[in-house]
Amino acid sequence: TWDRGCNQWMQVQTDRGRFWMHGDTLVNNPLVNDPSGLSDLALLSSGTGNVGVAEVCTGITWAGEALIDELIPLAPTQYKRAVVTSDGVNVRERHGLDSKAPFTLNRGAQVEIMGETFDSNCEQWVQVTTDRELGIFWINGKFLAEPAATATGPGDDDPVPIVELNTPPEQTLITAVCPDAPWTTGFYFFELIALAEEDYRPSKVMGDDVRLRSGVGFDAAEVGRLSKGTPLIVTGEAWDSGCNQWMQVQVNGSRSWVSGKLIE
């Protein structure tokens, strides 16, 4: 992922758990003994390969291109608290019933949710941090609920599903995450906020060798580069889930995207 200062951050897995490191501190290290070029860390678990969640779990249609056993992360601004709904719930090193459980949590304990995945049995596993131990762990989703959703009276023992954990970034309102964009009420991440033709505005490139991209986000394909001072027309904008503004621009009759902070 990338922060607002255009610093690259890499999610990494070590023997102690899953963490984040600055991209400049890492270098590629191809595995000599793996002809595929992939390590066991490429997937959260091996065996299911490139099977999509939607292909196996018919009740989880929102997952789109997500794969079985693949981490579906939340942006840091979307982390949320959840409460454990039973006693003696295993907190595991990785998702899956065969993973080690270094400790347990009892009913009422709170955790912070960072992401989720689904296994080939369509079981939801939630990635969490806790106040009990340092590190990142996994809990079966059926044992977690939002704190406000805890009921009283009959039915207390029934697990309460986590509300809206399944919302992918593109279906999240910009205003729910980005405090600097209050005017975008009703718009979602990666959604084009188009200008009317009469509101198109002339602009120009402020940086050197600025990348033009095919879509919104730093992972969108590069389709060209512009030099400082190049004139262009702004025809719309969008925001990514890192609260970065992207401008839809028209250059030489074609449209593409550029980071909003790189044009005047």
Short mmCIF file of N, CA and C in Angstrom, two decimals, residues 115-254:
data_model
loop_
_atom_site.label_atom_id
_atom_site.label_comp_id
_atom_site.label_asym_id
_atom_site.label_seq_id
_atom_site.Cartn_x
_atom_site.Cartn_y
_atom_site.Cartn_z
N GLY A 115 -8.75 -7.62 8.98
CA GLY A 115 -9.06 -8.24 7.69
C GLY A 115 -9.73 -9.58 7.91
N GLU A 116 -9.93 -10.30 6.83
CA GLU A 116 -10.59 -11.59 6.92
C GLU A 116 -10.20 -12.47 5.75
N THR A 117 -10.60 -13.73 5.82
CA THR A 117 -10.47 -14.65 4.71
C THR A 117 -11.54 -15.72 4.86
N PHE A 118 -11.68 -16.54 3.83
CA PHE A 118 -12.61 -17.68 3.88
C PHE A 118 -11.84 -18.92 3.47
N ASP A 119 -12.09 -20.02 4.19
CA ASP A 119 -11.44 -21.27 3.81
C ASP A 119 -12.34 -22.05 2.85
N SER A 120 -11.85 -23.21 2.41
CA SER A 120 -12.58 -23.98 1.40
C SER A 120 -13.88 -24.57 1.92
N ASN A 121 -14.10 -24.48 3.24
CA ASN A 121 -15.38 -24.90 3.83
C ASN A 121 -16.31 -23.72 4.03
N CYS A 122 -15.93 -22.57 3.47
CA CYS A 122 -16.71 -21.33 3.56
C CYS A 122 -16.79 -20.80 4.99
N GLU A 123 -15.84 -21.19 5.83
CA GLU A 123 -15.75 -20.63 7.18
C GLU A 123 -15.04 -19.28 7.11
N GLN A 124 -15.58 -18.29 7.79
CA GLN A 124 -14.97 -16.97 7.85
C GLN A 124 -13.92 -16.95 8.97
N TRP A 125 -12.72 -16.46 8.65
CA TRP A 125 -11.66 -16.26 9.63
C TRP A 125 -11.28 -14.80 9.64
N VAL A 126 -11.18 -14.24 10.84
CA VAL A 126 -10.96 -12.80 10.99
C VAL A 126 -9.56 -12.55 11.55
N GLN A 127 -8.83 -11.66 10.90
CA GLN A 127 -7.48 -11.30 11.34
C GLN A 127 -7.60 -10.20 12.40
N VAL A 128 -6.97 -10.40 13.55
CA VAL A 128 -7.17 -9.49 14.68
C VAL A 128 -5.86 -9.20 15.42
N THR A 129 -5.88 -8.11 16.18
CA THR A 129 -4.89 -7.88 17.23
C THR A 129 -5.65 -7.82 18.55
N THR A 130 -4.96 -8.13 19.65
CA THR A 130 -5.60 -8.13 20.97
C THR A 130 -4.69 -7.44 21.97
N ASP A 131 -5.27 -7.11 23.12
CA ASP A 131 -4.47 -6.54 24.21
C ASP A 131 -3.77 -7.62 25.01
N ARG A 132 -4.10 -8.86 24.73
CA ARG A 132 -3.57 -9.98 25.51
C ARG A 132 -2.12 -10.30 25.13
N GLU A 133 -1.84 -10.35 23.80
CA GLU A 133 -0.51 -10.71 23.33
C GLU A 133 -0.12 -9.80 22.17
N LEU A 134 1.19 -9.54 22.03
CA LEU A 134 1.69 -8.77 20.91
C LEU A 134 1.69 -9.63 19.66
N GLY A 135 1.18 -9.12 18.56
CA GLY A 135 1.18 -9.86 17.31
C GLY A 135 -0.16 -9.81 16.62
N ILE A 136 -0.24 -10.47 15.48
CA ILE A 136 -1.45 -10.52 14.67
C ILE A 136 -1.92 -11.97 14.64
N PHE A 137 -3.21 -12.19 14.93
CA PHE A 137 -3.74 -13.54 15.10
C PHE A 137 -5.03 -13.70 14.29
N TRP A 138 -5.63 -14.91 14.41
CA TRP A 138 -6.86 -15.23 13.69
C TRP A 138 -7.88 -15.85 14.63
N ILE A 139 -9.15 -15.48 14.43
CA ILE A 139 -10.26 -16.04 15.19
C ILE A 139 -11.36 -16.40 14.20
N ASN A 140 -12.01 -17.52 14.44
CA ASN A 140 -13.16 -17.89 13.61
C ASN A 140 -14.24 -16.82 13.74
N GLY A 141 -14.73 -16.33 12.61
CA GLY A 141 -15.67 -15.21 12.61
C GLY A 141 -16.97 -15.46 13.35
N LYS A 142 -17.35 -16.72 13.52
CA LYS A 142 -18.63 -16.99 14.18
C LYS A 142 -18.58 -16.70 15.68
N PHE A 143 -17.36 -16.46 16.20
CA PHE A 143 -17.23 -16.16 17.63
C PHE A 143 -17.03 -14.67 17.90
N LEU A 144 -17.27 -13.82 16.89
CA LEU A 144 -17.08 -12.39 17.06
C LEU A 144 -18.34 -11.62 16.67
N ALA A 145 -18.54 -10.48 17.31
CA ALA A 145 -19.64 -9.59 16.98
C ALA A 145 -19.22 -8.16 17.28
N GLU A 146 -19.88 -7.21 16.65
CA GLU A 146 -19.65 -5.81 17.00
C GLU A 146 -20.12 -5.58 18.43
N PRO A 147 -19.39 -4.80 19.22
CA PRO A 147 -19.79 -4.58 20.62
C PRO A 147 -21.23 -4.10 20.76
N ALA A 148 -21.66 -3.20 19.90
CA ALA A 148 -23.01 -2.64 20.01
C ALA A 148 -24.08 -3.65 19.66
N ALA A 149 -23.67 -4.75 19.00
CA ALA A 149 -24.65 -5.73 18.55
C ALA A 149 -24.93 -6.81 19.59
N THR A 150 -24.24 -6.77 20.75
CA THR A 150 -24.44 -7.79 21.78
C THR A 150 -25.83 -7.65 22.37
N ALA A 151 -26.62 -8.71 22.34
CA ALA A 151 -28.00 -8.66 22.80
C ALA A 151 -28.10 -9.02 24.27
N THR A 152 -29.29 -8.83 24.87
CA THR A 152 -29.56 -9.25 26.23
C THR A 152 -30.78 -10.14 26.23
N GLY A 153 -30.92 -10.98 27.28
CA GLY A 153 -32.09 -11.84 27.35
C GLY A 153 -31.90 -13.10 26.54
N PRO A 154 -33.01 -13.78 26.15
CA PRO A 154 -32.92 -15.04 25.41
C PRO A 154 -32.12 -14.88 24.13
N GLY A 155 -31.30 -15.87 23.82
CA GLY A 155 -30.52 -15.85 22.59
C GLY A 155 -29.13 -15.31 22.77
N ASP A 156 -28.71 -14.99 24.02
CA ASP A 156 -27.38 -14.44 24.24
C ASP A 156 -26.28 -15.37 23.76
N ASP A 157 -26.53 -16.67 23.77
CA ASP A 157 -25.49 -17.63 23.41
C ASP A 157 -25.31 -17.77 21.91
N ASP A 158 -26.20 -17.18 21.13
CA ASP A 158 -26.11 -17.29 19.67
C ASP A 158 -25.08 -16.32 19.14
N PRO A 159 -24.13 -16.77 18.32
CA PRO A 159 -23.16 -15.84 17.74
C PRO A 159 -23.87 -14.76 16.92
N VAL A 160 -23.36 -13.54 17.01
CA VAL A 160 -23.94 -12.43 16.26
C VAL A 160 -22.98 -12.09 15.13
N PRO A 161 -23.42 -12.11 13.87
CA PRO A 161 -22.51 -11.84 12.76
C PRO A 161 -21.95 -10.44 12.80
N ILE A 162 -20.74 -10.29 12.31
CA ILE A 162 -20.09 -8.99 12.27
C ILE A 162 -20.74 -8.16 11.16
N VAL A 163 -21.15 -6.97 11.50
CA VAL A 163 -21.88 -6.13 10.55
C VAL A 163 -20.90 -5.38 9.65
N GLU A 164 -21.11 -5.50 8.36
CA GLU A 164 -20.41 -4.71 7.35
C GLU A 164 -18.91 -4.97 7.28
N LEU A 165 -18.42 -6.03 7.91
CA LEU A 165 -17.01 -6.37 7.74
C LEU A 165 -16.72 -6.71 6.28
N ASN A 166 -17.75 -7.20 5.59
CA ASN A 166 -17.55 -7.68 4.24
C ASN A 166 -17.55 -6.58 3.17
N THR A 167 -17.68 -5.33 3.57
CA THR A 167 -17.77 -4.26 2.59
C THR A 167 -16.40 -3.99 1.96
N PRO A 168 -16.24 -4.22 0.67
CA PRO A 168 -14.96 -3.93 0.02
C PRO A 168 -14.74 -2.42 -0.07
N PRO A 169 -13.47 -1.95 -0.22
CA PRO A 169 -13.18 -0.52 -0.20
C PRO A 169 -13.98 0.29 -1.20
N GLU A 170 -14.21 -0.27 -2.40
CA GLU A 170 -14.91 0.51 -3.42
C GLU A 170 -16.36 0.77 -3.06
N GLN A 171 -16.91 0.04 -2.08
CA GLN A 171 -18.29 0.27 -1.66
C GLN A 171 -18.37 1.05 -0.35
N THR A 172 -17.25 1.67 0.03
CA THR A 172 -17.20 2.49 1.24
C THR A 172 -17.31 3.95 0.87
N LEU A 173 -18.16 4.70 1.57
CA LEU A 173 -18.31 6.12 1.29
C LEU A 173 -17.01 6.86 1.59
N ILE A 174 -16.63 7.76 0.70
CA ILE A 174 -15.41 8.55 0.89
C ILE A 174 -15.46 9.29 2.22
N THR A 175 -16.61 9.87 2.54
CA THR A 175 -16.72 10.68 3.75
C THR A 175 -16.59 9.86 5.02
N ALA A 176 -16.77 8.54 4.93
CA ALA A 176 -16.65 7.70 6.11
C ALA A 176 -15.20 7.51 6.52
N VAL A 177 -14.25 7.80 5.61
CA VAL A 177 -12.84 7.53 5.86
C VAL A 177 -11.97 8.78 5.73
N CYS A 178 -12.29 9.64 4.77
CA CYS A 178 -11.42 10.77 4.44
C CYS A 178 -12.01 12.09 4.97
N PRO A 179 -11.52 12.60 6.11
CA PRO A 179 -12.09 13.82 6.68
C PRO A 179 -11.83 15.06 5.85
N ASP A 180 -10.86 14.99 4.93
CA ASP A 180 -10.54 16.16 4.11
C ASP A 180 -11.41 16.26 2.86
N ALA A 181 -12.37 15.36 2.71
CA ALA A 181 -13.23 15.38 1.52
C ALA A 181 -14.70 15.41 1.92
N PRO A 182 -15.12 16.38 2.75
CA PRO A 182 -16.50 16.38 3.27
C PRO A 182 -17.55 16.63 2.20
N TRP A 183 -17.17 17.22 1.10
CA TRP A 183 -18.15 17.57 0.06
C TRP A 183 -18.57 16.36 -0.76
N THR A 184 -17.90 15.22 -0.60
CA THR A 184 -18.17 14.05 -1.45
C THR A 184 -19.25 13.14 -0.88
N THR A 185 -20.11 13.66 -0.04
CA THR A 185 -21.19 12.86 0.54
C THR A 185 -21.94 12.10 -0.55
N GLY A 186 -22.08 10.79 -0.36
CA GLY A 186 -22.83 9.98 -1.33
C GLY A 186 -21.96 9.33 -2.37
N PHE A 187 -20.66 9.69 -2.42
CA PHE A 187 -19.76 9.08 -3.40
C PHE A 187 -18.91 8.00 -2.75
N TYR A 188 -18.52 7.00 -3.54
CA TYR A 188 -17.76 5.87 -3.04
C TYR A 188 -16.32 5.92 -3.55
N PHE A 189 -15.43 5.19 -2.86
CA PHE A 189 -14.06 5.09 -3.35
C PHE A 189 -14.05 4.54 -4.77
N PHE A 190 -13.13 5.06 -5.58
CA PHE A 190 -12.89 4.63 -6.95
C PHE A 190 -14.05 4.96 -7.89
N GLU A 191 -15.06 5.68 -7.41
CA GLU A 191 -16.19 6.06 -8.26
C GLU A 191 -15.88 7.39 -8.94
N LEU A 192 -16.11 7.46 -10.24
CA LEU A 192 -15.88 8.70 -10.98
C LEU A 192 -16.86 9.78 -10.55
N ILE A 193 -16.33 10.93 -10.16
CA ILE A 193 -17.13 12.12 -9.88
C ILE A 193 -16.95 13.02 -11.09
N ALA A 194 -17.84 12.89 -12.05
CA ALA A 194 -17.66 13.52 -13.35
C ALA A 194 -18.06 14.99 -13.31
N LEU A 195 -17.32 15.81 -14.04
CA LEU A 195 -17.68 17.21 -14.23
C LEU A 195 -18.55 17.35 -15.47
N ALA A 196 -19.51 18.26 -15.41
CA ALA A 196 -20.26 18.59 -16.61
C ALA A 196 -19.30 19.24 -17.62
N GLU A 197 -19.59 19.07 -18.90
CA GLU A 197 -18.67 19.55 -19.93
C GLU A 197 -18.35 21.03 -19.77
N GLU A 198 -19.36 21.81 -19.36
CA GLU A 198 -19.12 23.26 -19.21
C GLU A 198 -18.24 23.57 -18.00
N ASP A 199 -18.03 22.56 -17.13
CA ASP A 199 -17.19 22.78 -15.95
C ASP A 199 -15.79 22.21 -16.11
N TYR A 200 -15.49 21.63 -17.28
CA TYR A 200 -14.13 21.16 -17.51
C TYR A 200 -13.17 22.32 -17.27
N ARG A 201 -12.04 22.03 -16.64
CA ARG A 201 -11.13 23.15 -16.34
C ARG A 201 -9.72 22.87 -16.85
N PRO A 202 -9.12 23.89 -17.47
CA PRO A 202 -7.73 23.75 -17.93
C PRO A 202 -6.80 23.63 -16.73
N SER A 203 -5.75 22.85 -16.90
CA SER A 203 -4.75 22.69 -15.86
C SER A 203 -3.42 22.38 -16.51
N LYS A 204 -2.41 22.15 -15.68
CA LYS A 204 -1.11 21.76 -16.22
C LYS A 204 -0.35 20.93 -15.20
N VAL A 205 0.62 20.18 -15.69
CA VAL A 205 1.41 19.29 -14.84
C VAL A 205 2.42 20.10 -14.04
N MET A 206 2.51 19.78 -12.74
CA MET A 206 3.45 20.51 -11.87
C MET A 206 4.75 19.74 -11.65
N GLY A 207 4.74 18.42 -11.78
CA GLY A 207 5.95 17.64 -11.53
C GLY A 207 6.64 17.23 -12.82
N ASP A 208 7.79 16.63 -12.67
CA ASP A 208 8.54 16.11 -13.82
C ASP A 208 8.26 14.63 -14.00
N ASP A 209 8.13 14.22 -15.25
CA ASP A 209 7.96 12.81 -15.58
C ASP A 209 6.79 12.20 -14.81
N VAL A 210 5.63 12.85 -14.87
CA VAL A 210 4.44 12.43 -14.13
C VAL A 210 3.74 11.29 -14.86
N ARG A 211 3.38 10.24 -14.14
CA ARG A 211 2.75 9.07 -14.75
C ARG A 211 1.26 9.30 -15.01
N LEU A 212 0.83 8.92 -16.20
CA LEU A 212 -0.58 8.82 -16.53
C LEU A 212 -0.99 7.36 -16.33
N ARG A 213 -2.15 7.13 -15.72
CA ARG A 213 -2.58 5.77 -15.44
C ARG A 213 -3.94 5.47 -16.07
N SER A 214 -4.18 4.17 -16.25
CA SER A 214 -5.42 3.74 -16.90
C SER A 214 -6.63 3.83 -15.98
N GLY A 215 -6.39 3.91 -14.67
CA GLY A 215 -7.47 3.97 -13.71
C GLY A 215 -7.03 4.65 -12.43
N VAL A 216 -7.86 4.55 -11.41
CA VAL A 216 -7.60 5.19 -10.13
C VAL A 216 -6.70 4.30 -9.28
N GLY A 217 -5.61 4.86 -8.72
CA GLY A 217 -4.76 4.10 -7.80
C GLY A 217 -3.36 3.89 -8.34
N PHE A 218 -2.43 3.71 -7.41
CA PHE A 218 -1.03 3.54 -7.78
C PHE A 218 -0.77 2.20 -8.45
N ASP A 219 -1.72 1.26 -8.35
CA ASP A 219 -1.52 -0.03 -9.00
C ASP A 219 -2.14 -0.10 -10.38
N ALA A 220 -2.78 0.99 -10.82
CA ALA A 220 -3.34 1.03 -12.18
C ALA A 220 -2.21 1.09 -13.20
N ALA A 221 -2.45 0.52 -14.36
CA ALA A 221 -1.41 0.44 -15.38
C ALA A 221 -0.98 1.82 -15.86
N GLU A 222 0.32 1.97 -16.06
CA GLU A 222 0.86 3.22 -16.61
C GLU A 222 0.62 3.26 -18.11
N VAL A 223 0.06 4.37 -18.60
CA VAL A 223 -0.24 4.49 -20.02
C VAL A 223 0.55 5.61 -20.70
N GLY A 224 1.38 6.30 -19.92
CA GLY A 224 2.18 7.38 -20.49
C GLY A 224 2.79 8.24 -19.40
N ARG A 225 3.62 9.19 -19.82
CA ARG A 225 4.23 10.12 -18.88
C ARG A 225 4.17 11.53 -19.45
N LEU A 226 4.09 12.51 -18.54
CA LEU A 226 3.99 13.90 -18.94
C LEU A 226 5.11 14.71 -18.30
N SER A 227 5.61 15.67 -19.03
CA SER A 227 6.65 16.54 -18.49
C SER A 227 6.03 17.76 -17.83
N LYS A 228 6.80 18.44 -17.02
CA LYS A 228 6.33 19.60 -16.27
C LYS A 228 5.83 20.69 -17.23
N GLY A 229 4.65 21.22 -16.90
CA GLY A 229 4.08 22.28 -17.70
C GLY A 229 3.15 21.82 -18.81
N THR A 230 3.04 20.51 -19.03
CA THR A 230 2.15 20.00 -20.08
C THR A 230 0.70 20.40 -19.78
N PRO A 231 0.00 21.03 -20.74
CA PRO A 231 -1.39 21.42 -20.52
C PRO A 231 -2.33 20.22 -20.61
N LEU A 232 -3.39 20.24 -19.82
CA LEU A 232 -4.39 19.19 -19.86
C LEU A 232 -5.73 19.74 -19.38
N ILE A 233 -6.78 18.96 -19.57
CA ILE A 233 -8.12 19.35 -19.17
C ILE A 233 -8.63 18.37 -18.13
N VAL A 234 -9.08 18.87 -16.98
CA VAL A 234 -9.64 18.03 -15.93
C VAL A 234 -11.11 17.78 -16.22
N THR A 235 -11.52 16.51 -16.32
CA THR A 235 -12.90 16.16 -16.64
C THR A 235 -13.61 15.45 -15.49
N GLY A 236 -12.89 15.12 -14.43
CA GLY A 236 -13.52 14.45 -13.28
C GLY A 236 -12.48 14.07 -12.26
N GLU A 237 -12.91 13.41 -11.20
CA GLU A 237 -11.99 12.98 -10.16
C GLU A 237 -12.53 11.77 -9.43
N ALA A 238 -11.69 11.18 -8.60
CA ALA A 238 -12.08 10.07 -7.74
C ALA A 238 -11.09 10.01 -6.59
N TRP A 239 -11.41 9.20 -5.58
CA TRP A 239 -10.53 9.02 -4.42
C TRP A 239 -10.30 7.53 -4.22
N ASP A 240 -9.06 7.17 -3.84
CA ASP A 240 -8.80 5.77 -3.50
C ASP A 240 -8.97 5.57 -2.00
N SER A 241 -8.88 4.33 -1.53
CA SER A 241 -9.14 4.03 -0.13
C SER A 241 -8.02 4.51 0.79
N GLY A 242 -6.92 5.04 0.23
CA GLY A 242 -5.89 5.68 1.02
C GLY A 242 -6.07 7.17 1.12
N CYS A 243 -7.26 7.66 0.69
CA CYS A 243 -7.60 9.10 0.71
C CYS A 243 -6.72 9.91 -0.25
N ASN A 244 -6.23 9.27 -1.30
CA ASN A 244 -5.50 9.98 -2.34
C ASN A 244 -6.48 10.43 -3.43
N GLN A 245 -6.37 11.68 -3.84
CA GLN A 245 -7.23 12.22 -4.89
C GLN A 245 -6.62 11.93 -6.26
N TRP A 246 -7.46 11.48 -7.19
CA TRP A 246 -7.03 11.20 -8.56
C TRP A 246 -7.91 12.00 -9.51
N MET A 247 -7.28 12.61 -10.49
CA MET A 247 -8.00 13.45 -11.45
C MET A 247 -8.08 12.75 -12.81
N GLN A 248 -9.29 12.73 -13.36
CA GLN A 248 -9.45 12.25 -14.73
C GLN A 248 -9.11 13.42 -15.65
N VAL A 249 -8.18 13.19 -16.55
CA VAL A 249 -7.71 14.29 -17.40
C VAL A 249 -7.78 13.90 -18.87
N GLN A 250 -7.90 14.91 -19.70
CA GLN A 250 -7.91 14.72 -21.15
C GLN A 250 -6.65 15.34 -21.72
N VAL A 251 -5.87 14.52 -22.42
CA VAL A 251 -4.62 14.98 -23.04
C VAL A 251 -4.59 14.48 -24.47
N ASN A 252 -4.45 15.40 -25.42
CA ASN A 252 -4.38 15.02 -26.84
C ASN A 252 -5.56 14.16 -27.26
N GLY A 253 -6.75 14.45 -26.71
CA GLY A 253 -7.97 13.77 -27.14
C GLY A 253 -8.28 12.49 -26.42
N SER A 254 -7.39 11.99 -25.55
CA SER A 254 -7.67 10.76 -24.81
C SER A 254 -7.70 11.04 -23.32
#
